Coordinates of N, CA and C in Angstrom, one line a residue:
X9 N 33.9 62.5 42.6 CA 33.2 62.4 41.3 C 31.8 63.0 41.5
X10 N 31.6 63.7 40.1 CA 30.1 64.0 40.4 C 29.3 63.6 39.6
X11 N 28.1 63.2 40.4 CA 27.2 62.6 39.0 C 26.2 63.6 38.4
X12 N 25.8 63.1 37.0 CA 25.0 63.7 36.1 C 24.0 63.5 35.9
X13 N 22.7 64.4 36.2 CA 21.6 63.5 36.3 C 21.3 63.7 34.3
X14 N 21.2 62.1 33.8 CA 20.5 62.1 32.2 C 19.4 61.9 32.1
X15 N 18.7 61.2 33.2 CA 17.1 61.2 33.0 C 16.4 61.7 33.7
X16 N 15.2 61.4 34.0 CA 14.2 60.7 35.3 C 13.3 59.9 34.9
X17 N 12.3 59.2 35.5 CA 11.6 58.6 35.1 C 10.3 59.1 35.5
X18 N 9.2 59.1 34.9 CA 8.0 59.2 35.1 C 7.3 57.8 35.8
X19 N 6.9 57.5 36.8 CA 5.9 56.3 37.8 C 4.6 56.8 38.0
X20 N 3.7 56.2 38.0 CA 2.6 56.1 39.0 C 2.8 56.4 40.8
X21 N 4.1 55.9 40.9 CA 4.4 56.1 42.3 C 4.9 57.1 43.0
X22 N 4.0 57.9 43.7 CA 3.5 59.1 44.1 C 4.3 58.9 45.6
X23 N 4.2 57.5 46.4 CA 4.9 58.1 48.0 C 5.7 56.7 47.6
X24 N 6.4 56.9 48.8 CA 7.3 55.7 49.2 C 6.5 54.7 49.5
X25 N 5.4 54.5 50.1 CA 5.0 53.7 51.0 C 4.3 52.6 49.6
X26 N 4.5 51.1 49.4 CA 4.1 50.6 48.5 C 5.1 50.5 47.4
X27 N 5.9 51.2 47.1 CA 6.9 51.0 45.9 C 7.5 49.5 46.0
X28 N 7.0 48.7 44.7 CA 7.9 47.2 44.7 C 9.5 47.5 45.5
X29 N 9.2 46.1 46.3 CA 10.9 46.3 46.9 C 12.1 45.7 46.0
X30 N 11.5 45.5 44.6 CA 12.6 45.0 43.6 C 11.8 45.0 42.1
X31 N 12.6 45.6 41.3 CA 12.1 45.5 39.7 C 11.8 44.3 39.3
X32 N 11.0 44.4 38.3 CA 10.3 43.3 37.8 C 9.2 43.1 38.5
X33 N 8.9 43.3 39.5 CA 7.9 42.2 40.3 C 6.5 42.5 39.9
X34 N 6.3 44.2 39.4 CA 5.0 44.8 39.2 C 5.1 45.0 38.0
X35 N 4.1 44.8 36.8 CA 4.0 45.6 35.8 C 3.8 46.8 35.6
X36 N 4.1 47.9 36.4 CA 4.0 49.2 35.9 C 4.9 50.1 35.0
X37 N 4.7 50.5 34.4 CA 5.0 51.2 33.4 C 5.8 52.6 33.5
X38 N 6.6 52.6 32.9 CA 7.8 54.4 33.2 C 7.9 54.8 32.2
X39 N 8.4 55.8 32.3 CA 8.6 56.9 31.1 C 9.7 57.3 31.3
X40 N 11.0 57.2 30.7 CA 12.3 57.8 30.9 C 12.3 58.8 30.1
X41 N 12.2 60.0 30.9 CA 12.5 61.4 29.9 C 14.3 61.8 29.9
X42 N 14.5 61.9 29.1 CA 16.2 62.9 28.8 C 16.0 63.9 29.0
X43 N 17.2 64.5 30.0 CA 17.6 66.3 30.2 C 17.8 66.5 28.1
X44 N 17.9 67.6 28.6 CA 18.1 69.0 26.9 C 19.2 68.2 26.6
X45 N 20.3 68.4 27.4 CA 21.9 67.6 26.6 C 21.4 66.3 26.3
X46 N 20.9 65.6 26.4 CA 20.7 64.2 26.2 C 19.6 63.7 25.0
X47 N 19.0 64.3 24.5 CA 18.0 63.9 24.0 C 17.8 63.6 22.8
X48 N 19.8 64.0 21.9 CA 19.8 64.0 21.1 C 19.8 62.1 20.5
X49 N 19.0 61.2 19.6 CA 18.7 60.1 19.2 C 20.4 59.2 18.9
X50 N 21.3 60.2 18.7 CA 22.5 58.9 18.9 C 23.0 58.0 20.0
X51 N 22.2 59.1 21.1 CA 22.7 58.5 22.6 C 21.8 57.2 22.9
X52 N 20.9 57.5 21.7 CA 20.6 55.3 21.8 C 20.6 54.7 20.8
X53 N 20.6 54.9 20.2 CA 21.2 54.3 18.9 C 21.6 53.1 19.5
X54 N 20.7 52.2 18.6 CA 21.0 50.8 19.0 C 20.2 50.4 20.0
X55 N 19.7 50.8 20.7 CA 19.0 50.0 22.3 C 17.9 49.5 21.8
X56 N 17.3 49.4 20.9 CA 16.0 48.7 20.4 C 16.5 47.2 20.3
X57 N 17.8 47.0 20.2 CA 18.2 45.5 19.8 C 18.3 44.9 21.4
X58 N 18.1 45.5 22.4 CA 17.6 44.7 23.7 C 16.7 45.0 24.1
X59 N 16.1 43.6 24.7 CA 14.8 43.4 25.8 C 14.9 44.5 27.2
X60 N 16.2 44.1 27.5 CA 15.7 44.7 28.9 C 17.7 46.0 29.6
X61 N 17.3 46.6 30.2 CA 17.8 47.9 30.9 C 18.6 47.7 31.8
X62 N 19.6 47.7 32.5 CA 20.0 48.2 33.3 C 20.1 50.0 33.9
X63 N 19.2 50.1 35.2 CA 18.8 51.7 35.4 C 20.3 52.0 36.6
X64 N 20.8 52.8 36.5 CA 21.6 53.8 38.1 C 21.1 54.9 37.9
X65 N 20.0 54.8 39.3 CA 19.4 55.8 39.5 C 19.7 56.5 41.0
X66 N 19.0 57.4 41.2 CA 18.7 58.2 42.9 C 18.0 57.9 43.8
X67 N 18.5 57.1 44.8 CA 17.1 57.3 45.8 C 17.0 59.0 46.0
X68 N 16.0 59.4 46.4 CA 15.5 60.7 46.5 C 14.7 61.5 47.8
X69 N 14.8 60.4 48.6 CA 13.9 60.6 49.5 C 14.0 59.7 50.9
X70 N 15.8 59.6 50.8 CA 16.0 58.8 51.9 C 16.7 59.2 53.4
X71 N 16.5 58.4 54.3 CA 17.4 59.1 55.2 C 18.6 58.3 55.2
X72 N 19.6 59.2 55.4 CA 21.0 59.2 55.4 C 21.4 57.4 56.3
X73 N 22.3 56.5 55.4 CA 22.6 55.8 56.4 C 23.8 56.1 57.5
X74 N 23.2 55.0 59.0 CA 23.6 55.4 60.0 C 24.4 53.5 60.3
X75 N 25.8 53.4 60.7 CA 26.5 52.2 61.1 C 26.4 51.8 59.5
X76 N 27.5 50.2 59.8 CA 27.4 49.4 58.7 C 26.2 48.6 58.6
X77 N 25.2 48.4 59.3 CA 23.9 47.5 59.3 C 22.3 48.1 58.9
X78 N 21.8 47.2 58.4 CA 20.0 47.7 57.7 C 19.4 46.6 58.4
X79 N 18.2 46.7 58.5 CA 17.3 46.3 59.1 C 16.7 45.5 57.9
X80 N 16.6 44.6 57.1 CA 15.8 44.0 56.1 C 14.2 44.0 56.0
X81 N 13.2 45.0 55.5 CA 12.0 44.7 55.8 C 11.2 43.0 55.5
X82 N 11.8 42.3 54.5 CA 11.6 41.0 54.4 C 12.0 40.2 55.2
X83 N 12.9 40.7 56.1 CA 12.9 40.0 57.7 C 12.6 40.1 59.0
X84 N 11.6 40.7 58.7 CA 10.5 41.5 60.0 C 10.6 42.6 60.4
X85 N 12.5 43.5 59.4 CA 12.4 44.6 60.3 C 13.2 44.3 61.6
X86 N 13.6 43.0 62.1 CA 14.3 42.9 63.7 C 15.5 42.8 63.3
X87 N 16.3 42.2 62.3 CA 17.2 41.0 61.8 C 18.2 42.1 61.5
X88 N 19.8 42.1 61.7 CA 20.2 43.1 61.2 C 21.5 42.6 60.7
X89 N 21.9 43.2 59.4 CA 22.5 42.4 58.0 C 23.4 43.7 57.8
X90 N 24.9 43.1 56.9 CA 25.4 44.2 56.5 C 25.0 44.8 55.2
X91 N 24.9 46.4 55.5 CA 24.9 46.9 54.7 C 24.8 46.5 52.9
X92 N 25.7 45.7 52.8 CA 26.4 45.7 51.5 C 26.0 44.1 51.1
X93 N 25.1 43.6 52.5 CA 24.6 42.1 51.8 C 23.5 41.9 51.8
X94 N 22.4 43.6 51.7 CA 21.5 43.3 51.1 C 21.1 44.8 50.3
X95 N 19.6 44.6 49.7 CA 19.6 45.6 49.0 C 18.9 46.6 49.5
X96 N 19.1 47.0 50.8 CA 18.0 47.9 51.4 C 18.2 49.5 50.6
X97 N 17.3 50.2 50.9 CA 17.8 51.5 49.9 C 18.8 52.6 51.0
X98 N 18.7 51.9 52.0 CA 20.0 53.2 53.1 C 21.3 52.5 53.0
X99 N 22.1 53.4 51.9 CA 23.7 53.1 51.6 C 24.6 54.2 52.0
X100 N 25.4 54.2 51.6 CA 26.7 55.1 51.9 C 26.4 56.2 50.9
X101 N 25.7 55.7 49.5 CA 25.8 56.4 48.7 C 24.5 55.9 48.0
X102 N 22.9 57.1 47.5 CA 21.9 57.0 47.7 C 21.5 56.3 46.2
X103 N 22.3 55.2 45.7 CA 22.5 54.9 44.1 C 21.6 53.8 44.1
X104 N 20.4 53.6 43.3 CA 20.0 52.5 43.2 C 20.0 51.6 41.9
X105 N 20.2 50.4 41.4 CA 20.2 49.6 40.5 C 18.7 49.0 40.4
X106 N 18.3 49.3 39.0 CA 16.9 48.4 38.7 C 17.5 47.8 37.0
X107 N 16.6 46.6 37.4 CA 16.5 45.7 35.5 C 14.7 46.2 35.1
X108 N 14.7 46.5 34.0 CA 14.1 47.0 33.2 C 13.4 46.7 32.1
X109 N 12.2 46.0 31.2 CA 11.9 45.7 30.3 C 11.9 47.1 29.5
X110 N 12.5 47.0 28.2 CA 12.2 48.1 27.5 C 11.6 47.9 26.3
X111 N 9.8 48.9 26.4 CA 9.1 48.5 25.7 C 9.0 49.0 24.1
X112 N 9.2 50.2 24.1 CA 9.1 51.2 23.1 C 10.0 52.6 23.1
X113 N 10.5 53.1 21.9 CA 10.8 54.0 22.3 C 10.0 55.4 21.4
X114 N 9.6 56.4 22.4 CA 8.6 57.2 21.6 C 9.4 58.4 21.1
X115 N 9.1 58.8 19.8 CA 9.9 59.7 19.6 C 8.7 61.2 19.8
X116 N 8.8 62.1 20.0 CA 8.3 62.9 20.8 C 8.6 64.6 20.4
X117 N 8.1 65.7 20.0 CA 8.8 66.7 19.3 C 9.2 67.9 20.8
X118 N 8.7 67.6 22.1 CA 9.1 68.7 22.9 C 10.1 67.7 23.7
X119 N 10.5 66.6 24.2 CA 11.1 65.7 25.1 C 12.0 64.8 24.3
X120 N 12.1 64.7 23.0 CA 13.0 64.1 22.1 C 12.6 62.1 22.4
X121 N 13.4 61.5 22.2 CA 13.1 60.4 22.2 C 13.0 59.8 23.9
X122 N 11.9 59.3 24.3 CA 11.1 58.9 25.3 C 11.6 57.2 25.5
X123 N 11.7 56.3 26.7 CA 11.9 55.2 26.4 C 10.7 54.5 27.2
X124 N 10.1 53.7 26.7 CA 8.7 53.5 27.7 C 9.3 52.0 28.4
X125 N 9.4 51.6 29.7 CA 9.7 50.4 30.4 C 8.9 50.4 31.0
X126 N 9.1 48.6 31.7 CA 7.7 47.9 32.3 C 8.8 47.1 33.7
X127 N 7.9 47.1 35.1 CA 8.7 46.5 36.1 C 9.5 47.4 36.7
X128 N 9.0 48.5 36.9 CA 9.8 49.7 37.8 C 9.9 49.7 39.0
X129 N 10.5 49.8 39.9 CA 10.2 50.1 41.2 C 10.7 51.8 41.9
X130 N 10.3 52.6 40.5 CA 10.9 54.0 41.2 C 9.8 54.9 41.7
X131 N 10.0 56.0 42.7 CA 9.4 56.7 43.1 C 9.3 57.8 42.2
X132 N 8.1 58.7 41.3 CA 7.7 59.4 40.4 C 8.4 60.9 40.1
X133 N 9.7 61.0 39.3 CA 10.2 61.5 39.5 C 12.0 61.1 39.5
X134 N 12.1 60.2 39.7 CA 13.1 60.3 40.7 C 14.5 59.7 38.7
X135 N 15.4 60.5 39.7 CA 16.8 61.0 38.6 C 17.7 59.9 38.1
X136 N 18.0 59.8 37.3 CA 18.5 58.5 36.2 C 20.1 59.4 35.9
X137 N 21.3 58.5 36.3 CA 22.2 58.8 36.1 C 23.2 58.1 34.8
X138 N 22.4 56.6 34.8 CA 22.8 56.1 33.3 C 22.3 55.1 33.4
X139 N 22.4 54.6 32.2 CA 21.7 53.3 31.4 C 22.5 52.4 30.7
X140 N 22.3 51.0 30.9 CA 23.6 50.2 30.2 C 22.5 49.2 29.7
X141 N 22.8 48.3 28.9 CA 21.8 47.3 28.5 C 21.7 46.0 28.9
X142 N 20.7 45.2 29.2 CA 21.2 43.9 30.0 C 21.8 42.6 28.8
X143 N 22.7 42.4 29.3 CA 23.4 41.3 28.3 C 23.1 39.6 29.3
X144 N 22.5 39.2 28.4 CA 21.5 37.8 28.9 C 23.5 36.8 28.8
X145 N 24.2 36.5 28.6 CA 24.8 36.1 28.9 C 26.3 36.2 29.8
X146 N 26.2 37.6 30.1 CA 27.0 38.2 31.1 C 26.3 38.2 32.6
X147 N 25.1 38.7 32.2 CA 24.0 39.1 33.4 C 23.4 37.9 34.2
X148 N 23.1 37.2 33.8 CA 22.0 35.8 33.6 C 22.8 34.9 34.8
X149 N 22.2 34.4 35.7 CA 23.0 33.3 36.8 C 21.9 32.6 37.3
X150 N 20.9 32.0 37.2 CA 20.3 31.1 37.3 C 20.5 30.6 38.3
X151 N 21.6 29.7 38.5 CA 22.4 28.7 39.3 C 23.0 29.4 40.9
X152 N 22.5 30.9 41.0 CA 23.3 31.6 41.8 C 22.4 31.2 43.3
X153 N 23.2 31.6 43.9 CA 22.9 31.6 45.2 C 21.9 33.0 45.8
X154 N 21.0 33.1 46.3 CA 19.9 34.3 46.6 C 20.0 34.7 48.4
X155 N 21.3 34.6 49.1 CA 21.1 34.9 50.3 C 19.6 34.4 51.1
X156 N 19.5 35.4 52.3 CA 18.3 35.2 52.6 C 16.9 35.0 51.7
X157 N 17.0 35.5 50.7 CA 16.1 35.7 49.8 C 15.9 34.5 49.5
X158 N 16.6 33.4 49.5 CA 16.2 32.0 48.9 C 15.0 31.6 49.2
X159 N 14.5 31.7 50.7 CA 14.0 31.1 51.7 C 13.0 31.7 51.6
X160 N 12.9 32.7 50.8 CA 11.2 33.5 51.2 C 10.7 33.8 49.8
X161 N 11.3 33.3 49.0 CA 10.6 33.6 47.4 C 9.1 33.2 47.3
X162 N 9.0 32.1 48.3 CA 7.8 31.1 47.6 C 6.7 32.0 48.8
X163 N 7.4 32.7 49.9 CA 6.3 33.8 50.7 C 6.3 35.3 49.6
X164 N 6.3 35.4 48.7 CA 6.5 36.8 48.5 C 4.8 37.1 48.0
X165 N 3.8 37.0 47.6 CA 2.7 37.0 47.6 C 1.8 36.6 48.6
X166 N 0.8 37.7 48.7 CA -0.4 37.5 49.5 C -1.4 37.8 48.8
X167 N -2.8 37.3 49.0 CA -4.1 37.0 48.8 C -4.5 38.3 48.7
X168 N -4.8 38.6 47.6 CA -6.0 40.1 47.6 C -7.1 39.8 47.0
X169 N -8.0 40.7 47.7 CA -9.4 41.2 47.0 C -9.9 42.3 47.1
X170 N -10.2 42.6 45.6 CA -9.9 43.4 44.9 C -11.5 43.5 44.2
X171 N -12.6 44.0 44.6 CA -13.6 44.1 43.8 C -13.4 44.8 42.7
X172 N -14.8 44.3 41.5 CA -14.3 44.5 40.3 C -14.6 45.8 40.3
X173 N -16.0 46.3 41.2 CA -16.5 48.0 40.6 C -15.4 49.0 41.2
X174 N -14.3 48.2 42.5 CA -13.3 49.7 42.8 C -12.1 49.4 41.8
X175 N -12.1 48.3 41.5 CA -10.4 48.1 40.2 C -10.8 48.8 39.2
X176 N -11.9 49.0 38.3 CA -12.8 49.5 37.5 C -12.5 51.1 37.5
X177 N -12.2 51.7 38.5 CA -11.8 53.2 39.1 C -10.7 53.4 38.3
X178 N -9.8 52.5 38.1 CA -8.4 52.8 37.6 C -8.5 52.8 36.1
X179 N -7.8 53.1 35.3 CA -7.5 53.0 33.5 C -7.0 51.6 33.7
X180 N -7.8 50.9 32.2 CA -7.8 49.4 32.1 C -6.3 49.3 31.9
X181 N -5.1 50.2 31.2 CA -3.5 49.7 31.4 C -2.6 49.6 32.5
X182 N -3.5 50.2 34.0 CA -2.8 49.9 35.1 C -3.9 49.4 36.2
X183 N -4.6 48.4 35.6 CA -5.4 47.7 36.9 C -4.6 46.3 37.4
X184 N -4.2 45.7 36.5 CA -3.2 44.7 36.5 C -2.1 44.9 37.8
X185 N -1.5 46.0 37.3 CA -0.1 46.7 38.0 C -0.7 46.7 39.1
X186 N -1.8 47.6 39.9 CA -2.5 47.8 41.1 C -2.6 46.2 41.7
X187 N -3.0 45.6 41.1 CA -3.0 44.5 41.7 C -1.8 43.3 41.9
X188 N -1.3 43.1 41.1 CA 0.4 42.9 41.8 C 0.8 43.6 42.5
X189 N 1.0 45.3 42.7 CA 1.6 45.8 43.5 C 0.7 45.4 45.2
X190 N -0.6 45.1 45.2 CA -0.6 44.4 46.6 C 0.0 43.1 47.1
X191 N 0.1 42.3 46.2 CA 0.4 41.0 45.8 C 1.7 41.1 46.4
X192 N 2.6 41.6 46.4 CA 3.4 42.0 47.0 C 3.7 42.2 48.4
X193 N 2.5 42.5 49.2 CA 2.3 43.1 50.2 C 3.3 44.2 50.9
X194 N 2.6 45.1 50.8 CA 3.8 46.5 51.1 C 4.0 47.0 52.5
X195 N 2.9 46.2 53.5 CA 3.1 46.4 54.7 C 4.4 45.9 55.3
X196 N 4.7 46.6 56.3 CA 5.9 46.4 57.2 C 5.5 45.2 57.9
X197 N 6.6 44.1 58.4 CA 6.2 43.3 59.0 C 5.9 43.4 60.2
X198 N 6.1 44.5 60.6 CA 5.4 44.3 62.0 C 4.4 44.9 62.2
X199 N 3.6 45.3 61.0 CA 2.2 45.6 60.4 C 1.1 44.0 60.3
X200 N 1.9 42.9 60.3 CA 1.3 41.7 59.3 C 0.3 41.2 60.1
X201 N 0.1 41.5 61.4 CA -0.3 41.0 62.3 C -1.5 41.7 63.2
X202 N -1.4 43.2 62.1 CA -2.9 43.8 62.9 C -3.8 44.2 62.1
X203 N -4.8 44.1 62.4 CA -5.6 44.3 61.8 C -6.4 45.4 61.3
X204 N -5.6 46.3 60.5 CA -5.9 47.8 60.2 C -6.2 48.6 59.0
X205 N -6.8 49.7 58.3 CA -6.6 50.4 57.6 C -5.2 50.9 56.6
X206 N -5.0 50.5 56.2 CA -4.0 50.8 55.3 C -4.6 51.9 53.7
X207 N -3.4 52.9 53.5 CA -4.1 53.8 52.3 C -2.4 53.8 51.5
X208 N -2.7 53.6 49.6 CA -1.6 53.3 48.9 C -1.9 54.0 48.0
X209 N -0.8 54.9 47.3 CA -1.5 56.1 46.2 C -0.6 55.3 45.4
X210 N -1.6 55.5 44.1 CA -1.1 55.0 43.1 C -1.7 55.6 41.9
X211 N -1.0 56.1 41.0 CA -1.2 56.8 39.8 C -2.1 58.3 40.7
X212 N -3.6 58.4 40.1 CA -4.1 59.4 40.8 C -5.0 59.3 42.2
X213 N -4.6 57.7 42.7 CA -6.0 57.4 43.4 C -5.1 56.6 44.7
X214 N -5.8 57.1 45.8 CA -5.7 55.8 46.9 C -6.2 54.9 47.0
X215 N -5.5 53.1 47.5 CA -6.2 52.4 47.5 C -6.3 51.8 48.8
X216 N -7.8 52.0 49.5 CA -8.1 52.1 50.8 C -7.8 50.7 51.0
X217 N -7.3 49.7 51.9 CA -7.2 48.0 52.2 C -7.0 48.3 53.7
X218 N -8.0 46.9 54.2 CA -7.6 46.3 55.8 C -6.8 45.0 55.0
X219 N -6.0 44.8 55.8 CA -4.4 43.7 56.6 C -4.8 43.0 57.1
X220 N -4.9 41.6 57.1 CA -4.6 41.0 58.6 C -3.7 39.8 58.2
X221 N -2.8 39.2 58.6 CA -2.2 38.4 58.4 C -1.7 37.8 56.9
X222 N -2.1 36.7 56.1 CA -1.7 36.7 54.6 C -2.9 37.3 53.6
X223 N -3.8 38.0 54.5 CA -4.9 38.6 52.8 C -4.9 40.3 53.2
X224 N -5.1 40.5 51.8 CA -5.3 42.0 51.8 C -6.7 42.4 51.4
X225 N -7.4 43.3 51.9 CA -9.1 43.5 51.4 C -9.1 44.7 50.8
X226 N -9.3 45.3 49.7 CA -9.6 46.3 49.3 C -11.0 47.0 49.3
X227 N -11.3 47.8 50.2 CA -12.2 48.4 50.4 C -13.0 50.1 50.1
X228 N -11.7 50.5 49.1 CA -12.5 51.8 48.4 C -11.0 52.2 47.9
X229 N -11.4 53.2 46.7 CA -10.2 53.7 45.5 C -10.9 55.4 45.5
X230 N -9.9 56.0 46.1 CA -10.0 57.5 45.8 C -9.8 58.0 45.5
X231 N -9.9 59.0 44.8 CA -9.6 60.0 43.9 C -8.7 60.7 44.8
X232 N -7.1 61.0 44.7 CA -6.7 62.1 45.2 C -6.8 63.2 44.8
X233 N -6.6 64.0 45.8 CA -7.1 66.0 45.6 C -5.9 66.7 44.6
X234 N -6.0 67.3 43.9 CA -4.8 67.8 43.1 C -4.7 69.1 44.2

């Protein structure tokens, strides 16, 4: 089978390093553009009557998986799990699944109808193969069981600071996002423990932070070089 690429999305997210390790978690904002074949307005017809997206997208930028086992970064990186019972992005096949708030749709005279979503976790760029809509009573499990993940929900934030004059650097619609996406903490865990320089591009700017254990310090926002 071969797949078709129908979208991409437009991100803020410029490298790998920092991209939420799951949708929803950041409010940042996408832009799903449609290829030429696609752009014509029946192919959504209707999607305004749901909240939220199902994406199958591309990873783009991965290396090839090697055995049936992944290394889980939310488990220090040591711990090694099959393949297929977690969500690491090195698969057999480079496909990834995100849920999606869908905010608006822009209608647009050179790119045809635009869909704007919030809670992305894609790298800027990267290829949309289809879109299905989330149905809150098919989708929805509350009561489910979360694997490993159970156990570390209540760790998934760390302590940032974030002065106001370098958050102030950024447009007031993605200072929020910048700051959950630390919240997050993007370091590797066997980063958690030293005490270092860290640099995270986001939209046009890096954001300079020292690590040490559960806080993150932000200490200068730069302008990247075009």
């Amino acid at each position: 089978m071969e797949l078709k690429e129908i979208a991409h999305i437009n991100t803020g997210f410029t490298q790998k390093f920092g991209i939420p390790r799951q949708s929803g978690l950041v409010s940042e904002i996408g832009r799903i553009v449609f290829t030429p074949e696609y752009r014509n307005p029946t192919f959504i017809e209707g999607i305004t009557d749901y909240d939220y997206l199902w994406l199958l997208w591309g990873f783009s930028k991965n290396k090839p998986l090697e055995g049936g086992t992944v290394r889980p970064p939310r488990l220090g990186g040591e711990k090694h799990m099959g393949v297929f019972a977690t969500r690491a992005p090195f698969r057999p096949n480079n496909i990834g699944l995100s849920s999606v708030k869908l905010l608006e749709v822009q209608e647009t005279l050179e790119q045809g109808p635009v869909l704007i979503v919030s809670g992305v976790d894609m790298l800027d760029g990267t290829p949309i193969y289809d879109i299905k809509p989330y149905i809150p009573y098919a989708d929805a499990h509350p009561e489910a069981r979360g694997g490993f993940t159970d156990s570390l929900s209540k760790e998934a934030q760390v302590q940032v600071e974030f002065p106001e004059h370098l958050l102030e650097k950024f447009p007031l619609e993605v200072r929020n996002a910048a700051v959950e996406l630390l919240q997050q903490d993007p370091r590797a865990a066997y980063d958690r423990k030293k005490e270092r320089e860290f640099r995270l591009a986001f939209h046009d700017y890096d954001i300079v932070f020292i690590g040490k254990d559960n806080k993150l310090v932000v200490t200068d926002v730069l302008k990247l070089k075009v």
